[in-house]
XYZ file of C-alpha atoms in Angstrom:
716
model
C 0.000 0.000 0.000
C 1.175 3.514 -0.882
C -0.057 6.360 1.324
C -0.854 9.824 -0.035
C -1.465 12.555 2.552
C -3.164 15.877 1.810
C -4.497 18.654 4.063
C -8.255 18.332 3.630
C -10.759 15.495 3.242
C -12.279 17.238 0.201
C -8.906 17.260 -1.541
C -8.407 13.619 -0.542
C -11.766 12.686 -2.075
C -10.855 14.375 -5.364
C -7.366 12.841 -5.618
C -8.544 9.320 -4.736
C -10.486 9.300 -8.043
C -7.244 9.464 -10.018
C -5.201 6.799 -8.215
C -5.589 3.043 -8.308
C -6.267 0.498 -5.579
C -2.581 0.456 -4.589
C -2.951 3.950 -3.145
C -4.710 5.113 0.002
C -5.421 8.849 0.206
C -5.950 10.394 3.637
C -6.038 13.858 5.194
C -4.082 15.595 7.966
C -6.865 18.191 8.409
C -4.428 21.078 8.001
C -1.465 21.817 10.254
C -0.726 18.948 12.624
C 1.353 20.875 15.160
C 2.133 24.473 15.996
C 3.555 26.739 18.671
C 1.710 26.394 22.008
C -1.137 28.797 22.737
C -0.366 29.169 26.447
C 3.240 30.374 26.221
C 5.756 31.986 23.856
C 6.962 28.652 22.486
C 10.230 30.048 21.095
C 13.586 29.239 22.704
C 15.223 32.645 22.373
C 18.463 31.472 24.020
C 18.944 28.687 21.469
C 18.690 30.352 18.063
C 14.944 31.020 18.358
C 14.162 27.319 18.090
C 10.381 26.829 17.822
C 8.892 24.526 20.463
C 6.147 22.729 18.590
C 3.296 20.900 20.259
C 0.631 18.576 18.898
C -2.788 19.842 19.878
C -5.130 17.434 21.624
C -7.698 17.657 18.819
C -5.018 16.487 16.325
C -3.709 13.582 18.387
C -6.223 10.922 17.296
C -5.842 11.836 13.614
C -2.021 11.775 13.833
C -1.984 8.422 15.595
C -4.058 6.923 12.764
C -1.828 8.491 10.089
C 1.325 7.340 11.847
C 0.080 3.729 11.854
C -0.743 3.942 8.152
C 2.661 5.486 7.385
C 4.479 2.703 9.269
C 2.739 0.058 7.118
C 3.048 1.912 3.807
C 5.615 0.991 1.185
C 5.853 4.666 0.193
C 4.450 7.836 1.770
C 3.625 10.768 -0.519
C 3.220 14.180 1.073
C 0.818 15.892 -1.364
C 0.202 19.108 0.539
C -0.130 22.491 -1.207
C 2.857 23.818 -3.126
C 3.412 26.939 -0.999
C 5.406 27.487 2.210
C 2.521 26.410 4.437
C 2.085 23.184 2.491
C 5.830 22.481 2.599
C 5.813 23.041 6.364
C 2.904 20.612 6.863
C 4.812 17.960 4.878
C 7.923 18.546 7.009
C 5.975 18.337 10.280
C 4.406 15.033 9.190
C 7.830 13.697 8.259
C 9.209 14.684 11.684
C 6.339 12.983 13.501
C 6.269 9.769 11.409
C 10.033 9.182 11.682
C 10.018 6.638 8.843
C 13.018 5.813 6.603
C 13.796 8.706 4.270
C 13.896 6.381 1.266
C 10.184 5.673 1.861
C 9.197 9.368 1.751
C 8.163 11.318 -1.333
C 7.185 14.988 -1.627
C 4.845 15.750 -4.505
C 3.140 18.992 -5.483
C 0.767 20.062 -8.220
C -0.860 23.306 -9.270
C -4.197 21.746 -10.191
C -6.085 18.698 -8.953
C -6.562 16.850 -12.221
C -5.723 13.269 -13.229
C -2.822 14.344 -15.439
C -1.316 16.691 -12.853
C -1.555 14.153 -10.004
C -0.111 11.295 -12.068
C 2.734 13.503 -13.279
C 3.516 14.514 -9.684
C 3.601 10.854 -8.597
C 6.072 10.106 -11.399
C 8.307 13.075 -10.482
C 8.612 13.251 -6.671
C 11.182 15.433 -4.928
C 12.575 16.000 -1.452
C 10.962 18.343 1.047
C 12.297 21.844 0.362
C 13.828 22.843 3.687
C 14.347 26.420 2.505
C 10.582 26.838 2.138
C 10.118 25.219 5.546
C 12.613 27.640 7.083
C 10.811 30.615 5.514
C 7.503 29.457 6.995
C 9.102 28.848 10.397
C 10.747 32.267 10.312
C 7.413 33.996 9.606
C 5.684 31.991 12.337
C 8.395 32.733 14.919
C 8.573 36.395 13.971
C 4.806 36.857 14.230
C 4.755 34.988 17.551
C 7.504 37.188 19.013
C 5.710 40.384 18.003
C 2.278 39.208 19.101
C 3.262 37.590 22.410
C 5.615 40.385 23.457
C 3.685 43.450 22.323
C 0.105 42.390 23.069
C 0.664 42.123 26.884
C 2.171 45.624 26.761
C -1.052 46.931 25.201
C -3.106 45.061 27.802
C -1.188 46.719 30.622
C -0.884 50.222 29.177
C -4.185 50.581 27.295
C -6.903 47.938 27.712
C -7.284 44.183 28.129
C -8.009 42.133 25.048
C -5.937 44.194 22.618
C -3.445 42.654 20.229
C -0.636 43.696 17.915
C 0.756 41.919 14.891
C 3.545 42.455 12.409
C 1.323 42.803 9.317
C -2.026 43.517 10.973
C -0.671 46.654 12.698
C 0.627 47.999 9.382
C -2.794 47.379 7.797
C -4.461 49.253 10.667
C -2.023 52.128 10.184
C -3.013 52.425 6.529
C -6.705 52.527 7.449
C -6.188 55.040 10.288
C -4.081 57.357 8.137
C -6.700 57.270 5.382
C -9.408 58.145 7.933
C -7.369 61.119 9.124
C -7.001 62.308 5.543
C -10.782 62.164 5.269
C -11.262 64.028 8.560
C -8.820 66.796 7.574
C -10.257 67.154 4.096
C -11.805 70.553 3.349
C -14.237 70.291 0.497
C -14.011 72.992 -2.140
C -16.858 74.271 -4.242
C -16.430 74.393 -8.007
C -18.690 74.751 -11.028
C -18.847 73.409 -14.539
C -20.596 74.973 -17.486
C -22.261 72.366 -19.675
C -24.242 72.566 -22.883
C -26.319 70.526 -25.320
C -25.799 71.247 -29.022
C -27.621 70.054 -32.134
C -26.963 70.059 -35.851
C -30.431 70.004 -37.404
C -31.720 66.439 -37.648
C -28.305 64.786 -37.085
C -28.788 64.425 -33.350
C -27.537 66.205 -30.253
C -24.429 66.007 -28.121
C -23.502 66.992 -24.576
C -20.319 69.023 -23.991
C -18.454 70.707 -21.122
C -16.573 73.984 -21.152
C -12.968 72.908 -21.797
C -10.892 75.973 -22.715
C -11.022 79.686 -21.940
C -8.852 82.016 -24.042
C -7.070 78.991 -25.476
C -6.029 77.611 -22.050
C -7.427 74.366 -20.627
C -9.874 75.142 -17.824
C -8.647 73.757 -14.507
C -11.046 71.505 -12.575
C -11.422 74.236 -9.936
C -11.241 77.034 -12.468
C -14.801 78.211 -11.832
C -15.140 78.564 -8.076
C -18.480 80.344 -7.577
C -21.942 80.573 -9.076
C -21.203 84.254 -9.782
C -18.273 83.320 -12.042
C -20.392 80.673 -13.750
C -23.189 83.222 -14.229
C -20.852 85.710 -15.855
C -19.759 83.073 -18.373
C -23.382 82.169 -19.107
C -24.221 85.836 -19.778
C -21.503 85.932 -22.461
C -22.586 82.661 -24.060
C -26.378 82.486 -24.066
C -26.835 84.598 -27.228
C -23.698 83.421 -29.030
C -23.418 81.419 -32.237
C -21.388 78.203 -32.217
C -19.046 76.525 -34.667
C -17.341 73.119 -34.736
C -13.627 73.979 -34.594
C -12.189 70.482 -34.296
C -13.239 66.910 -35.063
C -10.638 64.271 -34.218
C -11.202 60.544 -34.711
C -8.823 57.842 -33.526
C -8.866 54.048 -33.665
C -7.427 52.530 -30.488
C -7.213 49.060 -29.019
C -7.811 47.780 -25.519
C -5.581 44.879 -24.516
C -6.970 41.932 -22.530
C -6.254 41.778 -18.819
C -3.895 39.106 -17.441
C -5.322 36.062 -15.633
C -5.850 36.336 -11.899
C -3.281 36.245 -9.131
C -4.445 35.973 -5.520
C -4.286 39.737 -5.126
C -6.105 40.640 -8.349
C -8.760 37.974 -7.717
C -9.460 39.455 -4.287
C -9.616 42.959 -5.738
C -11.867 42.113 -8.677
C -14.216 39.755 -6.811
C -14.592 42.374 -4.098
C -15.316 45.097 -6.670
C -17.631 43.095 -8.929
C -19.254 40.633 -6.536
C -18.990 42.436 -3.211
C -17.330 39.475 -1.458
C -14.827 40.012 1.347
C -11.238 38.785 0.931
C -11.963 36.010 3.452
C -15.073 34.863 1.539
C -13.200 34.914 -1.762
C -10.399 32.680 -0.490
C -12.823 30.280 1.177
C -14.799 29.882 -2.070
C -11.624 29.574 -4.151
C -10.352 26.851 -1.803
C -13.584 24.908 -2.349
C -13.292 25.222 -6.132
C -9.647 24.135 -6.028
C -10.097 21.123 -3.751
C -13.040 19.742 -5.661
C -16.777 19.846 -6.274
C -19.072 16.897 -7.039
C -19.861 17.213 -10.747
C -22.448 14.825 -12.163
C -20.871 12.306 -14.506
C -17.333 13.240 -13.421
C -17.263 12.755 -9.665
C -15.309 15.008 -7.326
C -13.391 17.437 -9.573
C -11.002 20.313 -8.917
C -12.359 23.224 -10.964
C -9.538 25.769 -10.653
C -5.789 25.777 -10.174
C -4.093 26.694 -6.912
C -5.467 29.981 -5.592
C -2.465 31.298 -3.615
C -0.145 32.622 -6.273
C 1.425 35.868 -7.408
C 2.279 34.711 -10.934
C 0.409 35.448 -14.185
C 1.990 32.548 -16.102
C -0.250 30.060 -17.898
C 0.686 26.494 -18.828
C 1.201 25.504 -22.452
C -1.619 22.979 -21.986
C -4.057 25.730 -21.040
C -2.886 28.032 -23.850
C -3.570 25.306 -26.412
C -6.969 24.395 -24.951
C -8.001 28.047 -24.738
C -7.106 28.685 -28.385
C -9.126 25.656 -29.515
C -12.116 26.649 -27.403
C -12.107 30.278 -28.588
C -11.837 29.186 -32.236
C -14.670 26.651 -32.004
C -17.083 28.316 -29.575
C -16.577 32.060 -30.020
C -15.071 32.537 -33.478
C -11.770 32.416 -35.364
C -11.594 36.214 -35.407
C -11.278 36.175 -31.591
C -8.117 34.029 -31.561
C -4.969 36.017 -30.783
C -2.414 33.247 -30.480
C -0.704 32.509 -27.134
C -0.445 35.568 -24.896
C 2.163 35.706 -22.159
C 2.058 38.165 -19.274
C 4.684 39.342 -16.802
C 3.762 40.162 -13.235
C 4.591 43.540 -11.714
C 4.225 42.327 -8.144
C 7.270 42.495 -5.842
C 8.798 39.121 -5.017
C 6.514 37.181 -7.363
C 7.261 33.488 -7.891
C 7.399 33.271 -11.689
C 7.670 29.474 -11.626
C 4.120 29.257 -10.325
C 0.972 29.585 -12.431
C -1.929 32.032 -12.429
C -5.406 31.126 -11.166
C -7.331 29.554 -14.036
C -9.951 26.864 -14.715
C -8.396 23.395 -14.662
C -10.297 22.581 -17.875
C -11.288 25.277 -20.403
C -14.099 23.065 -21.688
C -15.718 23.104 -18.248
C -17.692 26.291 -18.867
C -19.493 28.064 -16.018
C -22.909 27.081 -17.379
C -21.897 23.409 -17.542
C -21.224 23.270 -13.786
C -23.732 25.852 -12.573
C -26.171 23.258 -11.223
C -23.432 21.725 -9.061
C -22.283 24.958 -7.400
C -23.728 27.305 -4.822
C -24.644 30.768 -6.110
C -21.439 32.230 -4.625
C -19.214 29.428 -5.948
C -20.711 29.866 -9.412
C -20.134 33.632 -9.510
C -16.493 33.238 -8.489
C -15.866 30.375 -10.918
C -17.556 32.352 -13.698
C -15.242 35.302 -12.975
C -12.086 33.129 -12.970
C -13.057 31.229 -16.122
C -13.934 34.392 -18.063
C -10.792 36.262 -17.006
C -8.478 33.387 -17.988
C -10.144 32.711 -21.364
C -10.418 36.439 -22.177
C -6.671 36.838 -21.550
C -6.073 34.732 -24.692
C -8.418 36.643 -26.999
C -7.909 39.485 -29.444
C -7.869 43.085 -28.267
C -11.013 45.202 -28.512
C -11.070 47.879 -31.241
C -12.485 51.225 -30.180
C -13.205 54.358 -32.197
C -12.762 57.507 -30.118
C -14.018 60.911 -31.237
C -13.285 64.363 -29.825
C -15.411 67.344 -30.916
C -14.573 70.938 -29.920
C -17.230 73.629 -30.301
C -16.394 77.345 -29.835
C -18.458 80.535 -29.590
C -18.205 83.458 -32.048
C -15.012 85.046 -30.760
C -13.409 81.682 -29.930
C -12.944 82.697 -26.284
C -14.880 79.708 -24.948
C -14.477 76.151 -26.271
C -16.674 73.207 -25.275
C -15.548 69.598 -25.683
C -17.574 66.435 -26.266
C -16.017 62.966 -26.334
C -17.478 59.731 -27.585
C -16.432 56.171 -28.163
C -17.798 53.233 -30.103
C -16.627 49.644 -29.671
C -16.093 48.548 -33.283
C -14.846 45.065 -32.421
C -15.666 43.689 -28.996
C -12.715 41.242 -28.858
C -11.983 39.917 -25.367
C -14.786 42.066 -23.933
C -17.209 39.527 -25.422
C -16.190 37.143 -22.639
C -15.098 39.554 -19.894
C -17.326 42.634 -20.267
C -16.928 45.807 -18.275
C -19.220 48.753 -17.765
C -17.952 50.884 -20.642
C -20.745 51.939 -22.952
C -20.919 53.321 -26.454
C -21.232 57.117 -26.493
C -22.173 57.974 -30.071
C -21.704 61.524 -31.338
C -23.517 62.917 -34.371
C -21.553 63.081 -37.617
C -20.050 66.584 -37.527
C -17.493 68.301 -39.750
C -14.985 70.976 -38.843
C -16.259 74.465 -39.704
C -19.937 73.542 -39.490
C -22.389 75.443 -37.299
C -24.445 73.927 -34.470
C -27.397 75.213 -32.488
C -27.364 75.658 -28.721
C -30.190 73.677 -27.106
C -29.359 74.107 -23.426
C -26.735 75.915 -21.361
C -26.463 75.381 -17.621
C -24.048 75.785 -14.703
C -23.629 72.808 -12.363
C -22.337 72.993 -8.801
C -19.850 70.393 -7.506
C -17.715 69.804 -4.437
C -14.350 68.068 -4.241
C -14.537 64.679 -2.543
C -12.261 63.301 0.175
C -10.256 60.135 -0.514
C -12.396 57.032 -0.172
C -12.041 54.638 2.732
C -10.287 51.404 1.907
C -12.337 48.451 0.739
C -10.962 44.905 0.899
C -9.860 45.358 -2.710
C -8.069 48.678 -2.306
C -6.409 47.629 0.960
C -5.039 44.470 -0.685
C -3.768 46.649 -3.538
C -2.107 49.070 -1.094
C -0.400 46.238 0.799
C 0.772 44.596 -2.411
C 2.080 47.875 -3.860
C 4.183 48.370 -0.728
C 5.495 44.810 -0.787
C 3.769 43.996 2.523
C 2.388 40.500 2.977
C 2.152 37.722 0.434
C -0.777 35.952 -1.312
C -1.600 33.791 1.703
C -1.652 36.722 4.173
C -4.063 39.310 2.704
C -7.385 37.683 3.621
C -6.426 36.574 7.175
C -4.926 40.004 7.889
C -8.198 41.775 7.049
C -10.225 39.185 8.957
C -7.962 39.598 12.011
C -8.194 43.399 12.266
C -11.988 43.121 12.068
C -12.187 40.293 14.628
C -9.916 42.216 17.028
C -12.181 45.266 16.940
C -9.792 47.644 15.166
C -11.925 47.941 12.054
C -15.570 47.605 11.073
C -17.129 47.301 7.633
C -19.393 50.234 6.845
C -21.108 50.030 3.450
C -18.366 47.636 2.251
C -15.636 50.065 3.379
C -13.129 49.535 6.209
C -13.563 52.104 8.968
C -11.226 52.291 11.998
C -12.694 52.197 15.499
C -11.604 54.597 18.228
C -9.270 52.007 19.725
C -7.486 51.719 16.355
C -6.471 55.396 16.511
C -5.108 55.064 20.038
C -3.151 51.843 19.448
C -1.831 53.021 16.073
C -0.598 56.330 17.514
C 1.057 54.478 20.386
C 2.867 52.101 18.019
C 3.896 54.835 15.575
C 5.390 56.935 18.362
C 7.003 54.261 20.509
C 7.467 51.210 18.227
C 7.984 52.833 14.814
C 9.644 49.833 13.167
C 6.660 47.578 13.868
C 4.399 49.785 11.722
C 6.999 51.129 9.289
C 6.012 50.323 5.697
C 9.555 50.014 4.334
C 10.803 47.957 7.277
C 7.887 45.522 6.983
C 8.438 45.212 3.223
C 12.155 44.505 3.771
C 11.233 41.786 6.247
C 9.047 40.177 3.561
C 11.945 40.409 1.134
C 14.258 38.753 3.677
C 11.762 35.910 4.121
C 11.720 35.457 0.339
C 15.515 35.156 0.399
C 15.233 32.519 3.130
C 12.805 30.611 0.864
C 15.348 30.832 -1.968
C 18.160 29.559 0.263
C 20.269 32.706 0.106
C 19.669 33.706 3.766
C 19.548 31.783 7.041
C 16.410 32.496 9.021
C 17.872 32.797 12.533
C 20.027 35.898 11.812
C 16.974 37.586 10.237
C 15.028 37.087 13.476
C 17.981 38.072 15.675
C 18.528 41.325 13.806
C 14.932 42.302 14.529
C 14.496 40.858 18.015
C 17.407 42.487 19.883
C 16.461 46.145 19.243
C 12.767 45.285 19.581
C 13.047 43.812 23.097
C 15.430 46.536 24.284
C 12.917 49.168 23.228
C 10.016 47.233 24.758
C 11.745 47.078 28.157
C 12.343 50.839 28.064
C 8.719 51.561 27.197
C 7.458 49.402 30.073
C 9.427 51.670 32.419
C 8.859 55.004 30.653
C 5.144 54.837 29.876
C 2.317 54.853 32.344
C -1.320 54.253 31.473
C -2.219 57.807 32.504
C 0.326 59.108 29.948
C -1.600 57.340 27.207
C -5.128 57.887 28.488
C -5.969 61.008 30.444
C -8.196 59.525 33.154
C -9.081 62.559 35.280
C -12.379 64.387 34.634
C -14.573 66.904 36.455
C -17.590 64.616 36.124
C -19.197 63.381 39.352
C -21.132 60.114 39.493
C -24.794 60.939 40.108
C -25.357 57.549 41.747
C -22.681 57.581 44.463
C -21.041 61.026 44.323
C -17.519 59.792 43.527
C -15.421 61.187 40.638
C -15.724 59.575 37.223
C -12.653 58.704 35.140
C -11.996 57.974 31.492
C -11.508 54.273 30.856
C -10.658 52.463 27.658
C -12.378 49.267 26.699
C -11.638 47.100 23.756
C -13.914 49.225 21.572
C -13.169 52.738 22.805
C -13.430 55.299 25.578
C -16.120 55.572 28.236
C -16.590 57.192 31.652
C -16.626 54.903 34.667
C -17.181 55.568 38.354
C -14.019 55.380 40.461
C -16.149 53.616 43.076
C -16.085 50.432 40.983
C -16.835 47.598 41.757
C -19.324 48.878 44.369
C -20.690 51.376 41.828
C -20.864 50.218 38.208
C -22.145 53.453 36.695
C -20.768 54.220 33.219
C -21.410 56.877 30.595
C -20.697 56.964 26.924
C -18.461 59.676 25.514
C -17.476 60.665 21.993
C -13.973 61.061 20.566
C -13.731 64.573 22.048
C -14.548 63.323 25.557
C -18.051 64.833 25.530
C -20.776 62.875 27.306
C -23.361 61.408 24.962
C -26.757 62.080 26.502
C -29.196 59.211 26.366
C -32.065 59.857 23.972
C -35.272 58.336 25.334
C -37.796 56.750 22.997
C -41.501 56.115 23.424
C -41.046 52.464 24.327
C -40.902 50.558 27.586
C -38.443 47.770 28.334
C -40.250 44.439 27.792
C -38.427 42.913 30.774
C -38.518 45.582 33.512
C -40.885 48.270 32.200
C -38.398 51.149 32.434
C -37.863 53.528 29.467
C -35.751 52.360 26.529
C -33.038 54.728 25.254
C -30.705 55.063 22.287
C -27.072 54.167 22.974
C -23.927 54.253 20.851
C -21.883 51.071 20.545
C -19.090 49.569 18.537
C -21.380 49.066 15.555
C -23.333 52.323 15.859
C -26.642 53.128 17.533
C -28.719 50.541 19.335
C -31.637 50.544 21.780
C -31.113 49.521 25.410
C -32.870 49.664 28.757
C -32.170 52.865 30.713
C -31.669 50.760 33.861
C -28.454 49.169 32.548
C -26.490 47.386 34.049
C -29.292 46.138 36.302
C -31.296 45.304 33.168
C -29.346 44.309 30.058
C -32.183 44.325 27.514
C -31.066 45.555 24.074
C -32.412 45.600 20.529
C -31.127 46.725 17.160
C -32.021 49.922 15.343
C -33.192 48.792 11.926
C -32.507 51.195 9.079
C -34.677 50.628 6.017
C -33.601 51.456 2.468
C -37.082 51.928 1.020
C -37.208 48.609 -0.859
C -39.585 45.675 -0.362
C -38.010 42.303 0.422
C -37.423 40.523 -2.944
C -38.233 37.125 -1.411
C -41.318 37.485 0.801
C -42.606 40.727 -0.808
C -43.976 41.733 2.620
C -41.089 42.948 4.772
C -38.799 45.927 4.198
C -35.130 45.512 3.314
C -33.079 46.739 6.279
C -29.369 47.215 6.918
C -28.030 44.631 9.357
C -24.657 43.805 10.862
C -22.994 40.514 11.555
C -19.388 39.625 12.446
C -18.160 43.122 11.702
C -19.764 43.444 8.262
C -22.838 45.156 6.884
C -25.407 43.230 4.846
C -29.026 43.576 3.748
C -31.818 41.496 5.245
C -35.571 41.332 5.666
C -37.289 43.161 8.539
C -39.455 40.036 9.052
C -36.486 37.886 10.120
C -36.615 35.092 11.300
C -39.895 34.460 9.402
C -38.063 35.529 6.210
C -34.347 34.720 6.015
C -33.452 36.858 2.976
C -29.872 38.158 3.213
C -27.519 39.691 0.642
C -24.167 41.472 0.631
C -25.425 43.576 -2.303
C -28.121 46.203 -2.047
C -31.194 44.740 -3.804
C -31.281 46.032 -7.354
C -27.502 46.282 -7.792
C -27.116 42.765 -9.197
C -29.900 43.291 -11.732
C -28.244 46.473 -12.974
C -24.869 44.734 -13.204
C -26.321 41.835 -15.216
C -28.087 44.247 -17.556
C -24.800 46.076 -18.180
C -23.084 42.794 -19.016
C -25.935 41.843 -21.347
C -25.719 45.165 -23.202
C -21.987 44.746 -23.764
C -22.363 41.130 -24.960
C -25.031 42.151 -27.454
C -22.892 45.000 -28.767
């Protein structure tokens, strides 16, 4: 018997289809051992040696695997082909302690019969450089988390945590929020007009030049200035002074990497980075497809490469030629990644079989799985198609004395090319057929008021892009980093955007001032680069850790002595507790500041305060507590306003404030669609819950509009 070990039972089920009766495929259920939860687990005095333990929940599984390994003629470690997978294989090897000649390490980028059989025929040794890189990251993150988190507990509030990458992500979000807070909106105006040339149709244009100079975006600052321009233009005659037509092409986008998949699926589908990776994992490990059995639908989803295999390139060309049209075949296209530290030997995320179209597997997938698979399939196939051909037209129209020039732009997709498979929201804007020197009639002239907008909060997509651009994190870290900062209370999702909580500002400012290297973008990126060099075998991991750890611990010891909690949080106030007469002090909980009576625990009176330290007065509502009969009031919590009993903490009755969006529930047609929260994210649900369980991450109506846009582009 030959034993093949993978991480998950789903993956085991898929692989077992491809191997004969001589093979037994079993699962380790992920990592089999790790650093202990109850202590540091790193021997600092002996080259930072990790002290691994087998968790109790893993013991039974490992005992069974160890017995199978002892009986097996050969043991194949078929874990994922990244650092985590290599580390799992190494840990299993250490635990089994079987002869090295009986061990085989195999890896594949897709779970298909050909890929698995090829891997079996070409085994290799466990790559200890990859193992070292994973160990170095694990040890480094443990040292930061287990040393810095207790400091935050003592100096700020219990329950707080710090992390090497998570703290940098929080810094990005906090700094963006401060940009938004400091932003001063500026008023500006545009002057816009509709023109017509007899029966040839009309066009819309904006004032573009004044006295031959391009008008700056903020060039018209007041309605008075706009009015003065209108006075000079309303009785003028207009002439077409320029007609410029250009034929341009739009190149197809490369296939997905982990980062671009997270960005695009977040933008198009509204899924969080965590959801995207969970769904991609399911598609990779295998889905039951009728007539085929358990089948892996996509290639490995943790990658930073845009390479495609020759097999896929050939299959894609054949499919495009036969199913879409010969004119859409471009020949093999090769892309080069721009991401820092990308592993070019890996492959992009693509369907394992081009012929397995989204519609052919739709009935076997959940709605979310289907949407993600559809996106991956379309992006990969479209990358091998011809470019789109677009006609662009620019028309300039000037008044009599040529002082004011309006500009209209239009575009027409003459050949849809790759957009036939991967449409976007661009639409044809068709201008009437005008010639230079011809006259046009003014139909409408109006000034429009605008205000400059602050930078947008980060979404999952834009945060992943920001981290990747700075070289922070790697494909496997983006989703868990975002999930962690939400779970730890540093960030909430507000309308699909990441908004920092009050505690995020305090902790970030503390780290920036006193532990600058921990949250320094360049330092964190260099650490990632060093870990890549460890993976390549050009650096030893222990010196990398030592170089960081010495200065870090020296600084930490100083800060324990130098900083007192009152230096970080000003506790004294002039407020007197109305229940016992003792002074009230500012306290900091996991989710922000509040006032608490200094007579605690005898007196448990608390008051909510805002970021400026001002007491938030309770707003009573015309409703009695269903449990004690006392008035209910509005309160402000981590996730916004909620309703609670005024006799808190004696009575802890609470209820949510439901905000409607003015749309009937699309499922039951009776309830109203309301905004709800769950696990730090906002979603839309029915007001009749639990009678109606409708829930959606998209605002009802958005998906219909998106589908209609896609349909329009396909038909064009």
